[in-house]
Amino acid sequence: MTVGLTPHSVEAAIRWAQMALGSAGIDGARAEARLLLRHATGLSAERQVAAPDRCLDDQQASSLTEAVKRRTRGEPMAQILGRREFWSLDFIVTPDTLDPRPDSETVIAAALARLDSRDRPYQILDLGTGTGCLLLALLSELPAATGVGVDIAPETVRIARLNAAQLGFADRARFIVGDWTAALSGQFDVVLCNPPYVRTVDIDGLSREVALYEPRRALDGGDDGLAAYRALIPGLRHRLSETGLTVLEVGAGQADAVSGLLEKAGFAELLRTADLGGIERCVSAIPDKNSD
Ligand code: GLN
């Protein structure tokens, strides 16, 4: 349902947007209506509440109408707003980047828990960096660290660079186009990765926000969901310093299989960390000194 928006007061606009979103089956329609109104008008939630009678101009009304229309078609909020918060940092999001998810904050927490000191000049590598969220969030906690983010898609790398610049990390983060570790030499102290891990057959069963609008290459883990781990884990050890740490995000139920791949590739001291939903969300490991 997308009739035009009239009359144009803030309160009427919120009610109209809430109704349109609600009848499209969207949960939390009122909260989303307020966010979309802020997007269309620049009015903060506080100002929306303080001035319900304020009038939208035509341009603001048509911008809200357009945003609501996109949302009712299933487009994710992050893509409409162009932003998403991760680790309390504000990331630019586009259709070329996987929307940063709260689950992935587990990777940051797990890395921080295993690093000895926050002040060392760690060199960090983030494979399949997307928005750059893992690398930039970790840099925000490690003031002397520097890092490289790799992504296969040039357009995605462009967004990651923009994120580094707008968050103030341009001097500590570099982003390059590459296929996992193939374009890299040298060794890193920390290697992070949130690879695509959804089984191909399961993608269409995900919410339409994900299945239709998120980059498939960031989701598709092949027949059993593990194809990316098989491609990247064998090359991982060579990119890690002897005292290095790797932290890999995994999908629900994949921790055993990914742990097995890591052990086979010469990693030890494997540790699993659960996300806030209690699902084992990442596996971390260090090089096994007894294997080469
Ligand atoms: N967590 C994402 C989802 O299921 C998948 C992201 C990924 O494959 N790395 O929506």
mmCIF file of C-alpha atoms and ligand atoms in Angstrom:
data_model
loop_
_atom_site.group_PDB
_atom_site.id
_atom_site.type_symbol
_atom_site.label_atom_id
_atom_site.label_comp_id
_atom_site.label_asym_id
_atom_site.label_seq_id
_atom_site.Cartn_x
_atom_site.Cartn_y
_atom_site.Cartn_z
ATOM 1 C CA MET A 1 0.000 0.000 0.000
ATOM 2 C CA THR A 2 1.575 3.235 -1.045
ATOM 3 C CA VAL A 3 -0.889 5.991 -1.474
ATOM 4 C CA GLY A 4 0.645 9.437 -1.422
ATOM 5 C CA LEU A 5 1.361 11.172 1.805
ATOM 6 C CA THR A 6 -1.139 13.820 2.887
ATOM 7 C CA PRO A 7 -1.506 15.887 5.000
ATOM 8 C CA HIS A 8 2.118 16.658 5.640
ATOM 9 C CA SER A 9 2.475 17.072 9.389
ATOM 10 C CA VAL A 10 5.145 15.051 11.194
ATOM 11 C CA GLU A 11 2.533 13.140 13.180
ATOM 12 C CA ALA A 12 0.445 12.374 10.081
ATOM 13 C CA ALA A 13 3.553 11.290 8.220
ATOM 14 C CA ILE A 14 4.553 8.875 10.978
ATOM 15 C CA ARG A 15 1.056 7.418 11.147
ATOM 16 C CA TRP A 16 0.917 7.005 7.398
ATOM 17 C CA ALA A 17 4.355 5.394 7.227
ATOM 18 C CA GLN A 18 3.610 3.107 10.173
ATOM 19 C CA MET A 19 0.422 1.912 8.523
ATOM 20 C CA ALA A 20 2.090 1.293 5.177
ATOM 21 C CA LEU A 21 4.947 -0.617 6.805
ATOM 22 C CA GLY A 22 2.664 -2.546 9.159
ATOM 23 C CA SER A 23 0.386 -3.689 6.358
ATOM 24 C CA ALA A 24 3.460 -4.898 4.467
ATOM 25 C CA GLY A 25 4.105 -7.231 7.426
ATOM 26 C CA ILE A 26 7.049 -5.342 8.874
ATOM 27 C CA ASP A 27 7.614 -5.718 12.625
ATOM 28 C CA GLY A 28 8.481 -2.616 14.558
ATOM 29 C CA ALA A 29 6.711 -0.448 11.995
ATOM 30 C CA ARG A 30 6.496 2.631 14.241
ATOM 31 C CA ALA A 31 10.203 2.618 15.064
ATOM 32 C CA GLU A 32 11.070 2.169 11.393
ATOM 33 C CA ALA A 33 8.627 4.923 10.432
ATOM 34 C CA ARG A 34 10.486 7.318 12.727
ATOM 35 C CA LEU A 35 13.864 6.303 11.310
ATOM 36 C CA LEU A 36 12.655 6.743 7.743
ATOM 37 C CA LEU A 37 11.166 10.118 8.635
ATOM 38 C CA ARG A 38 14.484 11.181 10.085
ATOM 39 C CA HIS A 39 16.171 9.990 6.903
ATOM 40 C CA ALA A 40 13.720 11.994 4.756
ATOM 41 C CA THR A 41 13.660 15.177 6.839
ATOM 42 C CA GLY A 42 16.755 15.240 9.032
ATOM 43 C CA LEU A 43 14.470 15.626 12.073
ATOM 44 C CA SER A 44 15.785 13.647 15.044
ATOM 45 C CA ALA A 45 13.393 11.411 16.994
ATOM 46 C CA GLU A 46 13.365 14.023 19.779
ATOM 47 C CA ARG A 47 12.370 16.795 17.395
ATOM 48 C CA GLN A 48 9.717 14.578 15.824
ATOM 49 C CA VAL A 49 8.195 14.126 19.279
ATOM 50 C CA ALA A 50 8.604 17.774 20.233
ATOM 51 C CA ALA A 51 7.001 19.164 17.084
ATOM 52 C CA PRO A 52 4.314 16.764 15.808
ATOM 53 C CA ASP A 53 2.492 19.568 13.970
ATOM 54 C CA ARG A 54 5.477 20.747 12.023
ATOM 55 C CA CYS A 55 4.913 20.486 8.274
ATOM 56 C CA LEU A 56 6.960 18.465 5.837
ATOM 57 C CA ASP A 57 7.737 20.224 2.576
ATOM 58 C CA ASP A 58 6.938 18.459 -0.708
ATOM 59 C CA GLN A 59 10.463 17.251 -1.184
ATOM 60 C CA GLN A 60 10.572 15.703 2.302
ATOM 61 C CA ALA A 61 7.163 14.098 1.788
ATOM 62 C CA SER A 62 8.181 12.532 -1.510
ATOM 63 C CA SER A 63 11.486 11.381 -0.059
ATOM 64 C CA LEU A 64 9.588 9.658 2.785
ATOM 65 C CA THR A 65 7.103 8.141 0.337
ATOM 66 C CA GLU A 66 9.975 6.734 -1.714
ATOM 67 C CA ALA A 67 11.789 5.337 1.357
ATOM 68 C CA VAL A 68 8.607 3.672 2.639
ATOM 69 C CA LYS A 69 7.950 2.195 -0.799
ATOM 70 C CA ARG A 70 11.441 0.685 -0.883
ATOM 71 C CA ARG A 71 11.044 -0.752 2.613
ATOM 72 C CA THR A 72 7.630 -2.316 1.851
ATOM 73 C CA ARG A 73 9.275 -4.104 -1.075
ATOM 74 C CA GLY A 74 11.665 -5.748 1.410
ATOM 75 C CA GLU A 75 14.746 -3.616 0.994
ATOM 76 C CA PRO A 76 16.784 -3.678 4.228
ATOM 77 C CA MET A 77 16.684 -0.580 6.426
ATOM 78 C CA ALA A 78 20.473 -0.324 6.308
ATOM 79 C CA GLN A 79 20.439 -0.006 2.515
ATOM 80 C CA ILE A 80 17.686 2.608 2.552
ATOM 81 C CA LEU A 81 19.319 4.633 5.308
ATOM 82 C CA GLY A 82 22.735 3.903 3.784
ATOM 83 C CA ARG A 83 24.131 3.274 7.256
ATOM 84 C CA ARG A 84 24.396 0.663 9.973
ATOM 85 C CA GLU A 85 25.949 0.715 13.402
ATOM 86 C CA PHE A 86 28.496 -1.937 14.318
ATOM 87 C CA TRP A 87 30.611 -1.952 17.483
ATOM 88 C CA SER A 88 29.208 1.551 18.164
ATOM 89 C CA LEU A 89 30.696 2.832 14.888
ATOM 90 C CA ASP A 90 28.603 4.124 12.019
ATOM 91 C CA PHE A 91 29.210 2.296 8.706
ATOM 92 C CA ILE A 92 28.173 3.238 5.195
ATOM 93 C CA VAL A 93 26.219 0.328 3.677
ATOM 94 C CA THR A 94 25.324 -0.211 0.011
ATOM 95 C CA PRO A 95 23.920 -3.134 -2.041
ATOM 96 C CA ASP A 96 27.578 -4.129 -2.623
ATOM 97 C CA THR A 97 28.322 -4.691 1.047
ATOM 98 C CA LEU A 98 27.013 -7.243 3.521
ATOM 99 C CA ASP A 99 25.069 -5.379 6.179
ATOM 100 C CA PRO A 100 27.175 -5.580 9.380
ATOM 101 C CA ARG A 101 25.393 -7.816 11.874
ATOM 102 C CA PRO A 102 25.439 -7.780 15.664
ATOM 103 C CA ASP A 103 26.470 -11.478 15.567
ATOM 104 C CA SER A 104 29.757 -10.485 13.990
ATOM 105 C CA GLU A 105 30.646 -8.393 17.028
ATOM 106 C CA THR A 106 31.476 -11.790 18.570
ATOM 107 C CA VAL A 107 34.538 -11.894 16.288
ATOM 108 C CA ILE A 108 35.808 -8.613 17.736
ATOM 109 C CA ALA A 109 35.138 -9.676 21.322
ATOM 110 C CA ALA A 110 36.882 -13.028 20.744
ATOM 111 C CA ALA A 111 39.940 -11.355 19.207
ATOM 112 C CA LEU A 112 40.245 -8.830 22.035
ATOM 113 C CA ALA A 113 39.920 -11.590 24.630
ATOM 114 C CA ARG A 114 42.929 -13.430 23.190
ATOM 115 C CA LEU A 115 45.310 -10.524 22.537
ATOM 116 C CA ASP A 116 47.856 -9.893 25.321
ATOM 117 C CA SER A 117 47.865 -6.142 25.230
ATOM 118 C CA ARG A 118 45.878 -3.490 23.442
ATOM 119 C CA ASP A 119 48.883 -1.249 22.871
ATOM 120 C CA ARG A 120 51.022 -3.373 20.554
ATOM 121 C CA PRO A 121 51.436 -2.381 16.898
ATOM 122 C CA TYR A 122 49.516 -5.421 15.682
ATOM 123 C CA GLN A 123 49.137 -5.938 11.963
ATOM 124 C CA ILE A 124 45.653 -7.098 11.167
ATOM 125 C CA LEU A 125 44.273 -8.751 8.055
ATOM 126 C CA ASP A 126 40.543 -8.912 7.296
ATOM 127 C CA LEU A 127 39.569 -11.290 4.497
ATOM 128 C CA GLY A 128 36.317 -10.536 2.666
ATOM 129 C CA THR A 129 36.122 -7.200 4.418
ATOM 130 C CA GLY A 130 32.819 -5.866 2.975
ATOM 131 C CA THR A 131 32.104 -2.544 4.723
ATOM 132 C CA GLY A 132 35.426 -2.970 6.556
ATOM 133 C CA CYS A 133 33.507 -3.414 9.802
ATOM 134 C CA LEU A 134 35.656 -6.134 11.380
ATOM 135 C CA LEU A 135 38.961 -4.449 10.618
ATOM 136 C CA LEU A 136 37.855 -0.952 11.563
ATOM 137 C CA ALA A 137 36.123 -2.077 14.765
ATOM 138 C CA LEU A 138 39.277 -3.874 15.878
ATOM 139 C CA LEU A 139 41.437 -0.878 14.971
ATOM 140 C CA SER A 140 39.153 1.255 17.142
ATOM 141 C CA GLU A 141 40.196 -0.883 20.132
ATOM 142 C CA LEU A 142 43.906 -1.176 19.298
ATOM 143 C CA PRO A 143 45.368 2.329 18.977
ATOM 144 C CA ALA A 144 48.784 1.253 17.653
ATOM 145 C CA ALA A 145 47.513 -1.376 15.204
ATOM 146 C CA THR A 146 47.366 -1.142 11.416
ATOM 147 C CA GLY A 147 45.533 -3.341 8.981
ATOM 148 C CA VAL A 148 44.690 -4.527 5.503
ATOM 149 C CA GLY A 149 41.206 -5.411 4.297
ATOM 150 C CA VAL A 150 40.755 -7.594 1.228
ATOM 151 C CA ASP A 151 37.642 -8.032 -0.846
ATOM 152 C CA ILE A 152 37.033 -9.608 -4.225
ATOM 153 C CA ALA A 153 34.743 -6.782 -5.380
ATOM 154 C CA PRO A 154 36.256 -3.397 -6.317
ATOM 155 C CA GLU A 155 33.010 -1.562 -5.549
ATOM 156 C CA THR A 156 33.008 -3.061 -2.057
ATOM 157 C CA VAL A 157 36.627 -2.042 -1.490
ATOM 158 C CA ARG A 158 35.647 1.499 -2.442
ATOM 159 C CA ILE A 159 33.006 1.552 0.316
ATOM 160 C CA ALA A 160 35.403 0.066 2.865
ATOM 161 C CA ARG A 161 37.866 2.886 2.075
ATOM 162 C CA LEU A 162 35.117 5.459 2.536
ATOM 163 C CA ASN A 163 34.266 3.931 5.893
ATOM 164 C CA ALA A 164 37.903 4.045 6.980
ATOM 165 C CA ALA A 165 38.115 7.693 5.976
ATOM 166 C CA GLN A 166 34.889 8.826 7.621
ATOM 167 C CA LEU A 167 35.695 6.950 10.846
ATOM 168 C CA GLY A 168 39.184 8.425 10.995
ATOM 169 C CA PHE A 169 41.206 5.277 10.264
ATOM 170 C CA ALA A 170 42.474 6.121 6.776
ATOM 171 C CA ASP A 171 46.075 6.280 8.012
ATOM 172 C CA ARG A 172 45.907 2.850 9.655
ATOM 173 C CA ALA A 173 43.791 0.825 7.222
ATOM 174 C CA ARG A 174 44.482 -0.154 3.617
ATOM 175 C CA PHE A 175 42.022 -1.944 1.390
ATOM 176 C CA ILE A 176 42.855 -4.019 -1.657
ATOM 177 C CA VAL A 177 41.008 -6.124 -4.201
ATOM 178 C CA GLY A 178 41.942 -9.782 -3.967
ATOM 179 C CA ASP A 179 40.814 -13.389 -3.776
ATOM 180 C CA TRP A 180 41.258 -14.365 -0.102
ATOM 181 C CA THR A 181 45.007 -14.452 0.583
ATOM 182 C CA ALA A 182 46.106 -14.785 -3.071
ATOM 183 C CA ALA A 183 47.201 -11.159 -3.553
ATOM 184 C CA LEU A 184 49.075 -10.991 -0.255
ATOM 185 C CA SER A 185 52.545 -11.590 1.021
ATOM 186 C CA GLY A 186 53.996 -10.986 4.458
ATOM 187 C CA GLN A 187 52.665 -12.001 7.825
ATOM 188 C CA PHE A 188 50.028 -10.629 10.110
ATOM 189 C CA ASP A 189 49.430 -10.828 13.841
ATOM 190 C CA VAL A 190 45.675 -11.170 13.565
ATOM 191 C CA VAL A 191 43.620 -12.565 10.686
ATOM 192 C CA LEU A 192 39.863 -12.049 10.791
ATOM 193 C CA CYS A 193 37.309 -13.372 8.365
ATOM 194 C CA ASN A 194 33.547 -13.503 8.046
ATOM 195 C CA PRO A 195 33.260 -15.596 4.879
ATOM 196 C CA PRO A 196 30.062 -16.517 3.034
ATOM 197 C CA TYR A 197 28.751 -19.558 4.892
ATOM 198 C CA VAL A 198 25.106 -20.076 3.923
ATOM 199 C CA ARG A 199 24.390 -23.285 1.989
ATOM 200 C CA THR A 200 23.350 -22.344 -1.541
ATOM 201 C CA VAL A 201 20.008 -24.136 -1.187
ATOM 202 C CA ASP A 202 19.213 -22.197 1.984
ATOM 203 C CA ILE A 203 19.696 -18.694 0.571
ATOM 204 C CA ASP A 204 16.232 -18.329 -0.911
ATOM 205 C CA GLY A 205 14.729 -19.353 2.433
ATOM 206 C CA LEU A 206 16.393 -16.430 4.249
ATOM 207 C CA SER A 207 14.385 -13.266 4.821
ATOM 208 C CA ARG A 208 13.799 -11.292 1.620
ATOM 209 C CA GLU A 209 15.922 -8.475 3.052
ATOM 210 C CA VAL A 210 18.860 -10.862 2.891
ATOM 211 C CA ALA A 211 17.961 -13.160 -0.008
ATOM 212 C CA LEU A 212 16.985 -10.437 -2.479
ATOM 213 C CA TYR A 213 19.066 -7.449 -1.454
ATOM 214 C CA GLU A 214 22.340 -8.530 0.105
ATOM 215 C CA PRO A 215 25.304 -9.432 -2.110
ATOM 216 C CA ARG A 216 25.037 -13.145 -2.853
ATOM 217 C CA ARG A 217 28.796 -13.565 -3.006
ATOM 218 C CA ALA A 218 28.904 -12.540 0.672
ATOM 219 C CA LEU A 219 26.392 -15.248 1.621
ATOM 220 C CA ASP A 220 26.872 -18.226 -0.681
ATOM 221 C CA GLY A 221 29.015 -20.895 0.970
ATOM 222 C CA GLY A 222 28.393 -23.543 -1.710
ATOM 223 C CA ASP A 223 26.662 -26.922 -1.357
ATOM 224 C CA ASP A 224 27.491 -27.458 2.315
ATOM 225 C CA GLY A 225 28.200 -23.850 3.315
ATOM 226 C CA LEU A 226 31.887 -24.583 3.863
ATOM 227 C CA ALA A 227 33.352 -23.855 0.417
ATOM 228 C CA ALA A 228 34.953 -20.549 1.451
ATOM 229 C CA TYR A 229 36.616 -22.097 4.519
ATOM 230 C CA ARG A 230 38.099 -24.826 2.334
ATOM 231 C CA ALA A 231 39.397 -22.182 -0.059
ATOM 232 C CA LEU A 232 40.913 -19.847 2.491
ATOM 233 C CA ILE A 233 42.075 -21.920 5.471
ATOM 234 C CA PRO A 234 44.960 -23.747 3.725
ATOM 235 C CA GLY A 235 46.618 -20.411 2.864
ATOM 236 C CA LEU A 236 46.014 -18.873 6.271
ATOM 237 C CA ARG A 237 48.974 -20.200 8.192
ATOM 238 C CA HIS A 238 51.474 -18.569 5.796
ATOM 239 C CA ARG A 239 49.896 -15.191 6.395
ATOM 240 C CA LEU A 240 50.087 -15.473 10.182
ATOM 241 C CA SER A 241 53.108 -14.698 12.321
ATOM 242 C CA GLU A 242 54.252 -17.469 14.677
ATOM 243 C CA THR A 243 52.464 -15.845 17.583
ATOM 244 C CA GLY A 244 49.499 -14.826 15.449
ATOM 245 C CA LEU A 245 45.802 -15.342 16.043
ATOM 246 C CA THR A 246 43.020 -16.084 13.612
ATOM 247 C CA VAL A 247 39.317 -15.569 14.318
ATOM 248 C CA LEU A 248 36.795 -16.914 11.823
ATOM 249 C CA GLU A 249 33.064 -16.318 11.960
ATOM 250 C CA VAL A 250 30.992 -19.461 11.403
ATOM 251 C CA GLY A 251 27.340 -20.216 10.719
ATOM 252 C CA ALA A 252 25.138 -22.122 13.157
ATOM 253 C CA GLY A 253 26.367 -25.712 13.452
ATOM 254 C CA GLN A 254 29.607 -25.143 11.513
ATOM 255 C CA ALA A 255 32.066 -24.837 14.418
ATOM 256 C CA ASP A 256 33.012 -28.542 14.375
ATOM 257 C CA ALA A 257 33.709 -28.635 10.654
ATOM 258 C CA VAL A 258 35.661 -25.380 10.637
ATOM 259 C CA SER A 259 37.666 -26.479 13.687
ATOM 260 C CA GLY A 260 38.549 -29.663 11.808
ATOM 261 C CA LEU A 261 39.763 -27.676 8.800
ATOM 262 C CA LEU A 262 41.856 -25.428 11.050
ATOM 263 C CA GLU A 263 43.496 -28.389 12.808
ATOM 264 C CA LYS A 264 44.307 -30.003 9.504
ATOM 265 C CA ALA A 265 45.917 -26.745 8.360
ATOM 266 C CA GLY A 266 48.270 -26.591 11.364
ATOM 267 C CA PHE A 267 46.324 -24.625 13.953
ATOM 268 C CA ALA A 268 46.029 -25.348 17.680
ATOM 269 C CA GLU A 269 44.375 -24.002 20.837
ATOM 270 C CA LEU A 270 41.026 -23.761 19.137
ATOM 271 C CA LEU A 271 38.396 -21.807 21.018
ATOM 272 C CA ARG A 272 34.740 -21.240 20.231
ATOM 273 C CA THR A 273 32.812 -18.140 21.206
ATOM 274 C CA ALA A 274 29.034 -17.943 21.266
ATOM 275 C CA ASP A 275 27.027 -14.928 20.148
ATOM 276 C CA LEU A 276 24.352 -13.306 22.301
ATOM 277 C CA GLY A 277 21.838 -15.859 21.019
ATOM 278 C CA GLY A 278 24.006 -18.688 22.398
ATOM 279 C CA ILE A 279 25.085 -19.899 18.941
ATOM 280 C CA GLU A 280 28.757 -20.756 18.446
ATOM 281 C CA ARG A 281 29.595 -17.842 16.168
ATOM 282 C CA CYS A 282 33.335 -17.914 15.795
ATOM 283 C CA VAL A 283 36.347 -20.167 16.079
ATOM 284 C CA SER A 284 39.715 -18.727 17.025
ATOM 285 C CA ALA A 285 43.082 -20.471 16.849
ATOM 286 C CA ILE A 286 46.851 -19.956 16.818
ATOM 287 C CA PRO A 287 49.527 -21.687 14.731
ATOM 288 C CA ASP A 288 50.496 -25.091 16.101
ATOM 289 C CA LYS A 289 54.204 -24.809 16.945
ATOM 290 C CA ASN A 290 54.641 -28.542 16.414
ATOM 291 C CA SER A 291 53.523 -28.539 12.833
ATOM 292 C CA ASP A 292 54.944 -26.655 9.859
HETATM 293 N N1 GLN B 1 24.881 -14.182 9.054
HETATM 294 C C1 GLN B 1 24.453 -14.039 7.691
HETATM 295 C C2 GLN B 1 23.025 -14.498 7.559
HETATM 296 O O1 GLN B 1 22.715 -15.650 7.766
HETATM 297 C C3 GLN B 1 25.367 -14.778 6.748
HETATM 298 C C4 GLN B 1 26.609 -14.050 6.575
HETATM 299 C C5 GLN B 1 27.672 -14.915 5.989
HETATM 300 O O2 GLN B 1 27.435 -15.808 5.190
HETATM 301 N N2 GLN B 1 28.843 -14.650 6.409
HETATM 302 O O3 GLN B 1 22.184 -13.699 7.294
#
